[in-house]
Amino acid sequence: GEDVEQSLFLSVREGDSSVINCTYTDSSSTYLYWYKQEPGAGLQLLTYIFSNMDMKQDQRLTVLLNKKDKHLSLRIADTQTGDSAIYFCAESPIGSSNTGKLIFGQGTTLQVKP
Amino acid sequence: SQTIHQWPATLVQPVGSPLSLECTVEGTSNPNLYWYRQAAGRGLQLLFYSVGIGQISSEVPQNLSASRPQDRQFILSSKKLLLSDSGFYLCAWTYGTRGNEQFFGPGTRLTVL
């Protein structure tokens, strides 16, 4: 079935790199997404990667995709206290182009210590 | 540009009372619309989605219902709230004919006492 798995918690020191990992099940997913949720707020799209790409870089964010292992990661360079939030991985499974449904992981809470 | 609104922002309701949460989208037409619930410390659970006016698909059985009376309006309702209905309710939209990126509203915090 469709499932997206993430570790629940990550703690890093300010200035270090953070790596948040995600595994997904649908190898036919066309897009994979990373969303950020700050406390008490909705989700904001951080970045996404198309399934025919291995890597995408956007300023401090690097997304790596390993299709063989169905593994997605988000690396945040020079992590700042403002990066503290919950990060959600999401996939768009096959057959979702009409419904737009996404399958979300349970979210990884990133704690950045000063 | 497109914006999505949810109200109220917070709500405290007694068990057994009715519920109505509203979500509206501006700046686009014929969006797909979604209701999610996020329980404390948990991930997102998709409750309902709609691909058009009057078209509602339910993802999980529960005492909630959804309606889409207008193209850009999505309403989440209950006749009698349960304690387990407490949570953070998020509305989202996406373009119906391209991509799957979803845009989220600010959410409604519901506490059932």
PDB file of C-alpha atoms in Angstrom:
ATOM      1  CA  GLY A   1       0.000   0.000   0.000  1.00  0.00           C
ATOM      2  CA  GLU A   2       0.962   3.631  -0.054  1.00  0.00           C
ATOM      3  CA  ASP A   3       3.122   4.690   2.856  1.00  0.00           C
ATOM      4  CA  VAL A   4       5.699   7.358   3.591  1.00  0.00           C
ATOM      5  CA  GLU A   5       8.033   6.938   6.551  1.00  0.00           C
ATOM      6  CA  GLN A   6      10.138   9.518   8.369  1.00  0.00           C
ATOM      7  CA  SER A   7      12.041   9.563  11.601  1.00  0.00           C
ATOM      8  CA  LEU A   8      10.162  11.594  14.179  1.00  0.00           C
ATOM      9  CA  PHE A   9      12.858  13.794  15.673  1.00  0.00           C
ATOM     10  CA  LEU A  10      16.224  15.356  14.827  1.00  0.00           C
ATOM     11  CA  SER A  11      18.316  17.662  16.978  1.00  0.00           C
ATOM     12  CA  VAL A  12      21.272  19.647  15.620  1.00  0.00           C
ATOM     13  CA  ARG A  13      23.411  22.578  16.701  1.00  0.00           C
ATOM     14  CA  GLU A  14      23.121  25.931  14.994  1.00  0.00           C
ATOM     15  CA  GLY A  15      25.519  26.118  12.058  1.00  0.00           C
ATOM     16  CA  ASP A  16      25.616  22.354  11.494  1.00  0.00           C
ATOM     17  CA  SER A  17      23.979  20.586   8.576  1.00  0.00           C
ATOM     18  CA  SER A  18      20.674  18.782   9.070  1.00  0.00           C
ATOM     19  CA  VAL A  19      19.660  15.734   7.072  1.00  0.00           C
ATOM     20  CA  ILE A  20      16.059  14.595   7.188  1.00  0.00           C
ATOM     21  CA  ASN A  21      15.291  11.246   5.616  1.00  0.00           C
ATOM     22  CA  CYS A  22      12.171   9.780   4.079  1.00  0.00           C
ATOM     23  CA  THR A  23      11.249   6.499   2.444  1.00  0.00           C
ATOM     24  CA  TYR A  24       8.265   6.029   0.198  1.00  0.00           C
ATOM     25  CA  THR A  25       6.575   3.055  -1.406  1.00  0.00           C
ATOM     26  CA  ASP A  26       5.151   4.112  -4.757  1.00  0.00           C
ATOM     27  CA  SER A  27       7.955   3.875  -7.305  1.00  0.00           C
ATOM     28  CA  SER A  28       5.678   5.527  -9.868  1.00  0.00           C
ATOM     29  CA  SER A  29       5.357   8.768  -7.940  1.00  0.00           C
ATOM     30  CA  THR A  30       6.024  11.650 -10.298  1.00  0.00           C
ATOM     31  CA  TYR A  31       6.849  14.337  -7.755  1.00  0.00           C
ATOM     32  CA  LEU A  32       8.185  14.216  -4.230  1.00  0.00           C
ATOM     33  CA  TYR A  33       7.792  17.165  -1.907  1.00  0.00           C
ATOM     34  CA  TRP A  34       9.208  18.657   1.259  1.00  0.00           C
ATOM     35  CA  TYR A  35       6.931  20.847   3.346  1.00  0.00           C
ATOM     36  CA  LYS A  36       7.758  22.873   6.460  1.00  0.00           C
ATOM     37  CA  GLN A  37       5.315  23.530   9.302  1.00  0.00           C
ATOM     38  CA  GLU A  38       6.121  26.123  11.927  1.00  0.00           C
ATOM     39  CA  PRO A  39       4.279  25.934  15.270  1.00  0.00           C
ATOM     40  CA  GLY A  40       0.570  26.660  14.995  1.00  0.00           C
ATOM     41  CA  ALA A  41       0.726  27.312  11.261  1.00  0.00           C
ATOM     42  CA  GLY A  42      -0.155  25.600   8.021  1.00  0.00           C
ATOM     43  CA  LEU A  43       2.329  23.801   5.786  1.00  0.00           C
ATOM     44  CA  GLN A  44       4.587  25.663   3.379  1.00  0.00           C
ATOM     45  CA  LEU A  45       6.125  24.006   0.366  1.00  0.00           C
ATOM     46  CA  LEU A  46       9.908  24.123   0.689  1.00  0.00           C
ATOM     47  CA  THR A  47      10.969  22.323  -2.419  1.00  0.00           C
ATOM     48  CA  TYR A  48      10.105  19.417  -4.651  1.00  0.00           C
ATOM     49  CA  ILE A  49      11.896  17.068  -6.982  1.00  0.00           C
ATOM     50  CA  PHE A  50      10.709  15.416 -10.135  1.00  0.00           C
ATOM     51  CA  SER A  51      11.181  11.663 -10.208  1.00  0.00           C
ATOM     52  CA  ASN A  52      13.662  11.710 -13.110  1.00  0.00           C
ATOM     53  CA  MET A  53      16.111  13.831 -11.084  1.00  0.00           C
ATOM     54  CA  ASP A  54      18.717  12.641  -8.599  1.00  0.00           C
ATOM     55  CA  MET A  55      19.414  15.925  -6.926  1.00  0.00           C
ATOM     56  CA  LYS A  56      18.055  19.411  -6.627  1.00  0.00           C
ATOM     57  CA  GLN A  57      19.724  22.323  -4.902  1.00  0.00           C
ATOM     58  CA  ASP A  58      18.039  25.515  -3.816  1.00  0.00           C
ATOM     59  CA  GLN A  59      20.193  27.868  -1.715  1.00  0.00           C
ATOM     60  CA  ARG A  60      20.726  26.079   1.629  1.00  0.00           C
ATOM     61  CA  LEU A  61      18.486  23.152   0.673  1.00  0.00           C
ATOM     62  CA  THR A  62      19.631  20.035  -1.155  1.00  0.00           C
ATOM     63  CA  VAL A  63      17.240  17.235  -2.046  1.00  0.00           C
ATOM     64  CA  LEU A  64      18.622  13.821  -2.932  1.00  0.00           C
ATOM     65  CA  LEU A  65      16.495  11.135  -4.524  1.00  0.00           C
ATOM     66  CA  ASN A  66      17.446   7.472  -4.731  1.00  0.00           C
ATOM     67  CA  LYS A  67      14.709   5.873  -6.799  1.00  0.00           C
ATOM     68  CA  LYS A  68      16.149   2.393  -6.500  1.00  0.00           C
ATOM     69  CA  ASP A  69      15.853   2.480  -2.716  1.00  0.00           C
ATOM     70  CA  LYS A  70      12.809   4.819  -2.741  1.00  0.00           C
ATOM     71  CA  HIS A  71      14.698   7.132  -0.446  1.00  0.00           C
ATOM     72  CA  LEU A  72      14.439  10.901  -0.301  1.00  0.00           C
ATOM     73  CA  SER A  73      16.492  13.230   1.845  1.00  0.00           C
ATOM     74  CA  LEU A  74      16.510  16.933   2.634  1.00  0.00           C
ATOM     75  CA  ARG A  75      19.778  18.524   3.656  1.00  0.00           C
ATOM     76  CA  ILE A  76      19.747  21.959   5.240  1.00  0.00           C
ATOM     77  CA  ALA A  77      23.159  23.596   5.265  1.00  0.00           C
ATOM     78  CA  ASP A  78      24.176  26.018   8.034  1.00  0.00           C
ATOM     79  CA  THR A  79      21.050  25.247  10.043  1.00  0.00           C
ATOM     80  CA  GLN A  80      19.587  28.251  11.856  1.00  0.00           C
ATOM     81  CA  THR A  81      17.224  28.473  14.837  1.00  0.00           C
ATOM     82  CA  GLY A  82      14.551  29.677  12.409  1.00  0.00           C
ATOM     83  CA  ASP A  83      14.731  26.275  10.732  1.00  0.00           C
ATOM     84  CA  SER A  84      13.195  24.672  13.830  1.00  0.00           C
ATOM     85  CA  ALA A  85       9.912  23.211  12.601  1.00  0.00           C
ATOM     86  CA  ILE A  86       8.240  19.989  11.498  1.00  0.00           C
ATOM     87  CA  TYR A  87       9.282  18.793   8.056  1.00  0.00           C
ATOM     88  CA  PHE A  88       6.947  16.614   6.005  1.00  0.00           C
ATOM     89  CA  CYS A  89       7.866  14.455   3.084  1.00  0.00           C
ATOM     90  CA  ALA A  90       5.069  13.758   0.574  1.00  0.00           C
ATOM     91  CA  GLU A  91       4.645  11.749  -2.604  1.00  0.00           C
ATOM     92  CA  SER A  92       2.115  12.020  -5.404  1.00  0.00           C
ATOM     93  CA  PRO A  93       1.124   8.420  -6.113  1.00  0.00           C
ATOM     94  CA  ILE A  94       0.208   7.024  -9.481  1.00  0.00           C
ATOM     95  CA  GLY A  95      -3.348   7.785 -10.433  1.00  0.00           C
ATOM     96  CA  SER A  96      -3.474  10.978  -8.389  1.00  0.00           C
ATOM     97  CA  SER A  97      -3.287  13.405 -11.309  1.00  0.00           C
ATOM     98  CA  ASN A  98      -7.079  13.868 -11.267  1.00  0.00           C
ATOM     99  CA  THR A  99      -7.505  13.992  -7.513  1.00  0.00           C
ATOM    100  CA  GLY A 100      -4.280  15.774  -6.607  1.00  0.00           C
ATOM    101  CA  LYS A 101      -3.950  13.586  -3.533  1.00  0.00           C
ATOM    102  CA  LEU A 102      -0.621  13.505  -1.741  1.00  0.00           C
ATOM    103  CA  ILE A 103       0.590  10.924   0.734  1.00  0.00           C
ATOM    104  CA  PHE A 104       2.365  12.579   3.662  1.00  0.00           C
ATOM    105  CA  GLY A 105       4.851  11.158   6.102  1.00  0.00           C
ATOM    106  CA  GLN A 106       4.273  11.656   9.802  1.00  0.00           C
ATOM    107  CA  GLY A 107       6.703  14.553   9.952  1.00  0.00           C
ATOM    108  CA  THR A 108      10.180  15.047  11.425  1.00  0.00           C
ATOM    109  CA  THR A 109      10.537  17.593  14.206  1.00  0.00           C
ATOM    110  CA  LEU A 110      13.807  19.482  13.754  1.00  0.00           C
ATOM    111  CA  GLN A 111      15.187  21.090  16.902  1.00  0.00           C
ATOM    112  CA  VAL A 112      18.039  23.543  16.419  1.00  0.00           C
ATOM    113  CA  LYS A 113      20.074  24.298  19.520  1.00  0.00           C
ATOM    114  CA  PRO A 114      21.960  27.603  19.757  1.00  0.00           C
TER     115      PRO A 114
ATOM    116  CA  SER B   1      -2.114  35.667  -6.665  1.00  0.00           C
ATOM    117  CA  GLN B   2      -3.947  32.896  -4.898  1.00  0.00           C
ATOM    118  CA  THR B   3      -4.799  32.913  -1.207  1.00  0.00           C
ATOM    119  CA  ILE B   4      -6.553  30.445   1.048  1.00  0.00           C
ATOM    120  CA  HIS B   5      -8.466  31.408   4.169  1.00  0.00           C
ATOM    121  CA  GLN B   6      -9.722  29.366   7.078  1.00  0.00           C
ATOM    122  CA  TRP B   7     -11.920  30.388   9.952  1.00  0.00           C
ATOM    123  CA  PRO B   8     -12.192  30.425  12.773  1.00  0.00           C
ATOM    124  CA  ALA B   9      -8.528  30.255  13.766  1.00  0.00           C
ATOM    125  CA  THR B  10      -9.338  28.633  17.112  1.00  0.00           C
ATOM    126  CA  LEU B  11     -12.466  27.040  18.487  1.00  0.00           C
ATOM    127  CA  VAL B  12     -13.418  25.485  21.811  1.00  0.00           C
ATOM    128  CA  GLN B  13     -16.594  23.420  21.719  1.00  0.00           C
ATOM    129  CA  PRO B  14     -18.353  21.107  24.176  1.00  0.00           C
ATOM    130  CA  VAL B  15     -18.848  17.432  23.392  1.00  0.00           C
ATOM    131  CA  GLY B  16     -22.077  16.895  21.477  1.00  0.00           C
ATOM    132  CA  SER B  17     -22.189  20.366  19.942  1.00  0.00           C
ATOM    133  CA  PRO B  18     -22.229  20.972  16.165  1.00  0.00           C
ATOM    134  CA  LEU B  19     -19.263  22.128  14.118  1.00  0.00           C
ATOM    135  CA  SER B  20     -18.779  24.188  11.006  1.00  0.00           C
ATOM    136  CA  LEU B  21     -15.323  25.111   9.703  1.00  0.00           C
ATOM    137  CA  GLU B  22     -14.984  27.112   6.550  1.00  0.00           C
ATOM    138  CA  CYS B  23     -12.281  27.327   3.920  1.00  0.00           C
ATOM    139  CA  THR B  24     -12.246  29.634   0.925  1.00  0.00           C
ATOM    140  CA  VAL B  25      -9.774  30.067  -1.902  1.00  0.00           C
ATOM    141  CA  GLU B  26      -9.245  33.247  -3.895  1.00  0.00           C
ATOM    142  CA  GLY B  27      -7.504  33.860  -7.165  1.00  0.00           C
ATOM    143  CA  THR B  28      -8.111  30.546  -8.875  1.00  0.00           C
ATOM    144  CA  SER B  29     -10.990  28.554 -10.280  1.00  0.00           C
ATOM    145  CA  ASN B  30     -11.962  24.891 -10.171  1.00  0.00           C
ATOM    146  CA  PRO B  31      -9.383  23.925  -7.555  1.00  0.00           C
ATOM    147  CA  ASN B  32      -9.192  20.513  -5.916  1.00  0.00           C
ATOM    148  CA  LEU B  33      -9.845  21.025  -2.208  1.00  0.00           C
ATOM    149  CA  TYR B  34      -8.782  18.985   0.813  1.00  0.00           C
ATOM    150  CA  TRP B  35      -9.480  18.743   4.534  1.00  0.00           C
ATOM    151  CA  TYR B  36      -6.775  17.284   6.774  1.00  0.00           C
ATOM    152  CA  ARG B  37      -6.639  16.717  10.511  1.00  0.00           C
ATOM    153  CA  GLN B  38      -3.437  16.806  12.501  1.00  0.00           C
ATOM    154  CA  ALA B  39      -3.706  15.384  15.999  1.00  0.00           C
ATOM    155  CA  ALA B  40      -1.214  16.607  18.594  1.00  0.00           C
ATOM    156  CA  GLY B  41       2.271  15.370  17.722  1.00  0.00           C
ATOM    157  CA  ARG B  42       0.980  13.399  14.768  1.00  0.00           C
ATOM    158  CA  GLY B  43       1.125  13.576  11.003  1.00  0.00           C
ATOM    159  CA  LEU B  44      -1.551  14.631   8.560  1.00  0.00           C
ATOM    160  CA  GLN B  45      -4.659  12.564   8.049  1.00  0.00           C
ATOM    161  CA  LEU B  46      -6.624  13.266   4.874  1.00  0.00           C
ATOM    162  CA  LEU B  47     -10.313  13.476   5.768  1.00  0.00           C
ATOM    163  CA  PHE B  48     -12.051  14.622   2.580  1.00  0.00           C
ATOM    164  CA  TYR B  49     -11.249  15.884  -0.867  1.00  0.00           C
ATOM    165  CA  SER B  50     -13.300  17.466  -3.618  1.00  0.00           C
ATOM    166  CA  VAL B  51     -12.617  17.794  -7.337  1.00  0.00           C
ATOM    167  CA  GLY B  52     -15.676  19.956  -8.044  1.00  0.00           C
ATOM    168  CA  ILE B  53     -18.836  21.562  -6.707  1.00  0.00           C
ATOM    169  CA  GLY B  54     -20.941  19.035  -4.844  1.00  0.00           C
ATOM    170  CA  GLN B  55     -18.329  16.285  -5.292  1.00  0.00           C
ATOM    171  CA  ILE B  56     -16.976  14.977  -1.995  1.00  0.00           C
ATOM    172  CA  SER B  57     -14.808  11.935  -1.381  1.00  0.00           C
ATOM    173  CA  SER B  58     -14.362  10.652   2.150  1.00  0.00           C
ATOM    174  CA  GLU B  59     -11.095   9.031   3.121  1.00  0.00           C
ATOM    175  CA  VAL B  60     -11.920   7.761   6.610  1.00  0.00           C
ATOM    176  CA  PRO B  61     -15.192   6.840   8.310  1.00  0.00           C
ATOM    177  CA  GLN B  62     -16.062   9.273  11.087  1.00  0.00           C
ATOM    178  CA  ASN B  63     -18.729  11.617  12.378  1.00  0.00           C
ATOM    179  CA  LEU B  64     -17.524  14.488  10.214  1.00  0.00           C
ATOM    180  CA  SER B  65     -18.874  15.532   6.831  1.00  0.00           C
ATOM    181  CA  ALA B  66     -17.799  17.956   4.145  1.00  0.00           C
ATOM    182  CA  SER B  67     -19.606  20.047   1.573  1.00  0.00           C
ATOM    183  CA  ARG B  68     -18.634  22.223  -1.359  1.00  0.00           C
ATOM    184  CA  PRO B  69     -21.516  24.556  -2.067  1.00  0.00           C
ATOM    185  CA  GLN B  70     -19.449  26.855  -4.294  1.00  0.00           C
ATOM    186  CA  ASP B  71     -16.383  26.403  -6.468  1.00  0.00           C
ATOM    187  CA  ARG B  72     -13.966  27.939  -3.975  1.00  0.00           C
ATOM    188  CA  GLN B  73     -15.689  27.138  -0.698  1.00  0.00           C
ATOM    189  CA  PHE B  74     -15.162  23.983   1.337  1.00  0.00           C
ATOM    190  CA  ILE B  75     -16.943  23.339   4.626  1.00  0.00           C
ATOM    191  CA  LEU B  76     -16.229  20.760   7.303  1.00  0.00           C
ATOM    192  CA  SER B  77     -19.140  19.912   9.599  1.00  0.00           C
ATOM    193  CA  SER B  78     -20.276  17.702  12.395  1.00  0.00           C
ATOM    194  CA  LYS B  79     -23.678  17.292  14.024  1.00  0.00           C
ATOM    195  CA  LYS B  80     -22.237  16.132  17.362  1.00  0.00           C
ATOM    196  CA  LEU B  81     -18.592  16.563  18.274  1.00  0.00           C
ATOM    197  CA  LEU B  82     -16.594  13.875  20.077  1.00  0.00           C
ATOM    198  CA  LEU B  83     -13.544  14.390  22.278  1.00  0.00           C
ATOM    199  CA  SER B  84     -11.508  12.610  19.624  1.00  0.00           C
ATOM    200  CA  ASP B  85     -12.383  15.335  17.099  1.00  0.00           C
ATOM    201  CA  SER B  86      -9.926  17.691  18.804  1.00  0.00           C
ATOM    202  CA  GLY B  87      -7.016  18.619  16.586  1.00  0.00           C
ATOM    203  CA  PHE B  88      -5.605  21.031  14.063  1.00  0.00           C
ATOM    204  CA  TYR B  89      -7.671  21.150  10.875  1.00  0.00           C
ATOM    205  CA  LEU B  90      -5.976  22.175   7.678  1.00  0.00           C
ATOM    206  CA  CYS B  91      -7.555  23.026   4.369  1.00  0.00           C
ATOM    207  CA  ALA B  92      -5.518  22.827   1.172  1.00  0.00           C
ATOM    208  CA  TRP B  93      -6.012  23.334  -2.531  1.00  0.00           C
ATOM    209  CA  THR B  94      -4.279  22.360  -5.731  1.00  0.00           C
ATOM    210  CA  TYR B  95      -4.712  23.091  -9.395  1.00  0.00           C
ATOM    211  CA  GLY B  96      -7.053  20.512 -10.802  1.00  0.00           C
ATOM    212  CA  THR B  97      -5.232  20.018 -14.090  1.00  0.00           C
ATOM    213  CA  ARG B  98      -1.541  20.341 -13.347  1.00  0.00           C
ATOM    214  CA  GLY B  99       0.910  19.118 -10.817  1.00  0.00           C
ATOM    215  CA  ASN B 100       0.092  17.995  -7.336  1.00  0.00           C
ATOM    216  CA  GLU B 101       1.632  20.759  -5.249  1.00  0.00           C
ATOM    217  CA  GLN B 102      -0.819  21.580  -2.474  1.00  0.00           C
ATOM    218  CA  PHE B 103      -1.192  25.012  -0.906  1.00  0.00           C
ATOM    219  CA  PHE B 104      -2.282  25.058   2.715  1.00  0.00           C
ATOM    220  CA  GLY B 105      -4.387  27.404   4.758  1.00  0.00           C
ATOM    221  CA  PRO B 106      -3.374  28.661   8.221  1.00  0.00           C
ATOM    222  CA  GLY B 107      -5.422  25.999  10.020  1.00  0.00           C
ATOM    223  CA  THR B 108      -8.102  25.886  12.723  1.00  0.00           C
ATOM    224  CA  ARG B 109      -7.272  24.655  16.229  1.00  0.00           C
ATOM    225  CA  LEU B 110     -10.322  22.772  17.563  1.00  0.00           C
ATOM    226  CA  THR B 111     -10.549  21.751  21.196  1.00  0.00           C
ATOM    227  CA  VAL B 112     -13.496  19.619  22.249  1.00  0.00           C
ATOM    228  CA  LEU B 113     -14.108  19.597  26.021  1.00  0.00           C
TER     229      LEU B 113
END
